[in-house]
Amino acid sequence: LWADPKGDWRDWARAAEWFRTALAEAPRGALAAEARGRLMEALSEAGDERGAHAAAQQYLALHPTGPYQALAERLLSSGSSP
């Protein structure tokens, strides 16, 4: 997770922003699958069900056997709870 200057370690919406930034800067980078997986998690934890669902669809399209496959499938089948 990301900490803001006040030390808040549970700012999932801000974490999602940073993962989106990382993916915009390096969409095919060595850590793209990890960033997309963490983006799904952050969106889900932030309560953004629609965003988490869209991120899960994209994750499976780009990384069908990646390390966050189970999370993506769970988000798509039962809502956005990780």
mmCIF file of C-alpha atoms in Angstrom:
data_model
loop_
_atom_site.group_PDB
_atom_site.id
_atom_site.type_symbol
_atom_site.label_atom_id
_atom_site.label_comp_id
_atom_site.label_asym_id
_atom_site.label_seq_id
_atom_site.Cartn_x
_atom_site.Cartn_y
_atom_site.Cartn_z
ATOM 1 C CA LEU A 1 0.000 0.000 0.000
ATOM 2 C CA TRP A 2 0.926 3.616 -0.307
ATOM 3 C CA ALA A 3 1.237 5.994 2.598
ATOM 4 C CA ASP A 4 0.271 9.619 2.334
ATOM 5 C CA PRO A 5 2.331 12.273 4.159
ATOM 6 C CA LYS A 6 0.064 11.860 7.189
ATOM 7 C CA GLY A 7 0.965 8.174 7.400
ATOM 8 C CA ASP A 8 -2.397 6.739 6.252
ATOM 9 C CA TRP A 9 -1.584 3.219 5.023
ATOM 10 C CA ARG A 10 -5.133 2.357 4.061
ATOM 11 C CA ASP A 11 -5.812 4.843 1.298
ATOM 12 C CA TRP A 12 -6.865 2.324 -1.335
ATOM 13 C CA ALA A 13 -8.181 4.968 -3.752
ATOM 14 C CA ARG A 14 -4.814 6.721 -3.755
ATOM 15 C CA ALA A 15 -3.050 3.393 -4.235
ATOM 16 C CA ALA A 16 -5.251 2.754 -7.283
ATOM 17 C CA GLU A 17 -4.222 6.138 -8.695
ATOM 18 C CA TRP A 18 -0.551 5.203 -8.359
ATOM 19 C CA PHE A 19 -1.049 1.804 -9.982
ATOM 20 C CA ARG A 20 -2.843 3.513 -12.878
ATOM 21 C CA THR A 21 0.063 5.954 -13.184
ATOM 22 C CA ALA A 22 2.586 3.120 -13.203
ATOM 23 C CA LEU A 23 0.630 1.312 -15.922
ATOM 24 C CA ALA A 24 0.292 4.463 -18.004
ATOM 25 C CA GLU A 25 4.048 4.944 -17.864
ATOM 26 C CA ALA A 26 4.977 1.292 -18.525
ATOM 27 C CA PRO A 27 1.951 -0.710 -19.734
ATOM 28 C CA ARG A 28 4.147 -3.611 -20.857
ATOM 29 C CA GLY A 29 6.837 -3.253 -18.202
ATOM 30 C CA ALA A 30 8.281 -6.049 -16.119
ATOM 31 C CA LEU A 31 5.875 -5.256 -13.280
ATOM 32 C CA ALA A 32 2.741 -4.655 -15.365
ATOM 33 C CA ALA A 33 1.004 -7.872 -14.286
ATOM 34 C CA GLU A 34 1.739 -7.085 -10.634
ATOM 35 C CA ALA A 35 0.512 -3.500 -11.030
ATOM 36 C CA ARG A 36 -2.705 -4.651 -12.732
ATOM 37 C CA GLY A 37 -3.307 -7.197 -9.990
ATOM 38 C CA ARG A 38 -2.726 -4.661 -7.243
ATOM 39 C CA LEU A 39 -4.958 -2.188 -9.104
ATOM 40 C CA MET A 40 -7.809 -4.720 -8.983
ATOM 41 C CA GLU A 41 -7.234 -5.214 -5.275
ATOM 42 C CA ALA A 42 -7.032 -1.492 -4.544
ATOM 43 C CA LEU A 43 -10.206 -0.706 -6.490
ATOM 44 C CA SER A 44 -12.063 -3.496 -4.743
ATOM 45 C CA GLU A 45 -10.891 -2.399 -1.295
ATOM 46 C CA ALA A 46 -11.793 1.219 -2.118
ATOM 47 C CA GLY A 47 -15.352 0.088 -2.871
ATOM 48 C CA ASP A 48 -15.157 0.762 -6.605
ATOM 49 C CA GLU A 49 -16.955 -2.384 -7.783
ATOM 50 C CA ARG A 50 -17.332 -1.221 -11.373
ATOM 51 C CA GLY A 51 -13.653 -0.278 -11.587
ATOM 52 C CA ALA A 52 -12.548 -3.541 -9.961
ATOM 53 C CA HIS A 53 -14.691 -5.534 -12.395
ATOM 54 C CA ALA A 54 -13.247 -3.680 -15.403
ATOM 55 C CA ALA A 55 -9.704 -4.124 -14.076
ATOM 56 C CA ALA A 56 -10.346 -7.842 -13.558
ATOM 57 C CA GLN A 57 -11.565 -8.228 -17.150
ATOM 58 C CA GLN A 58 -8.489 -6.437 -18.450
ATOM 59 C CA TYR A 59 -6.192 -8.441 -16.207
ATOM 60 C CA LEU A 60 -7.507 -11.766 -17.479
ATOM 61 C CA ALA A 61 -7.352 -10.572 -21.089
ATOM 62 C CA LEU A 62 -3.685 -9.613 -20.713
ATOM 63 C CA HIS A 63 -2.456 -12.078 -18.057
ATOM 64 C CA PRO A 64 -4.772 -15.134 -18.189
ATOM 65 C CA THR A 65 -2.440 -17.273 -16.090
ATOM 66 C CA GLY A 66 -0.883 -14.485 -14.022
ATOM 67 C CA PRO A 67 -0.432 -14.434 -10.254
ATOM 68 C CA TYR A 68 -3.706 -12.546 -9.711
ATOM 69 C CA GLN A 69 -5.815 -14.864 -11.881
ATOM 70 C CA ALA A 70 -7.784 -16.228 -8.924
ATOM 71 C CA LEU A 71 -8.561 -12.743 -7.618
ATOM 72 C CA ALA A 72 -9.689 -11.584 -11.055
ATOM 73 C CA GLU A 73 -11.966 -14.598 -11.456
ATOM 74 C CA ARG A 74 -13.377 -14.100 -7.961
ATOM 75 C CA LEU A 75 -14.088 -10.420 -8.643
ATOM 76 C CA LEU A 76 -15.881 -11.278 -11.856
ATOM 77 C CA SER A 77 -17.937 -14.122 -10.378
ATOM 78 C CA SER A 78 -18.973 -12.763 -6.994
ATOM 79 C CA GLY A 79 -18.675 -9.005 -6.936
ATOM 80 C CA SER A 80 -15.557 -7.151 -5.841
ATOM 81 C CA SER A 81 -14.575 -8.737 -2.529
ATOM 82 C CA PRO A 82 -10.951 -9.950 -2.656
#
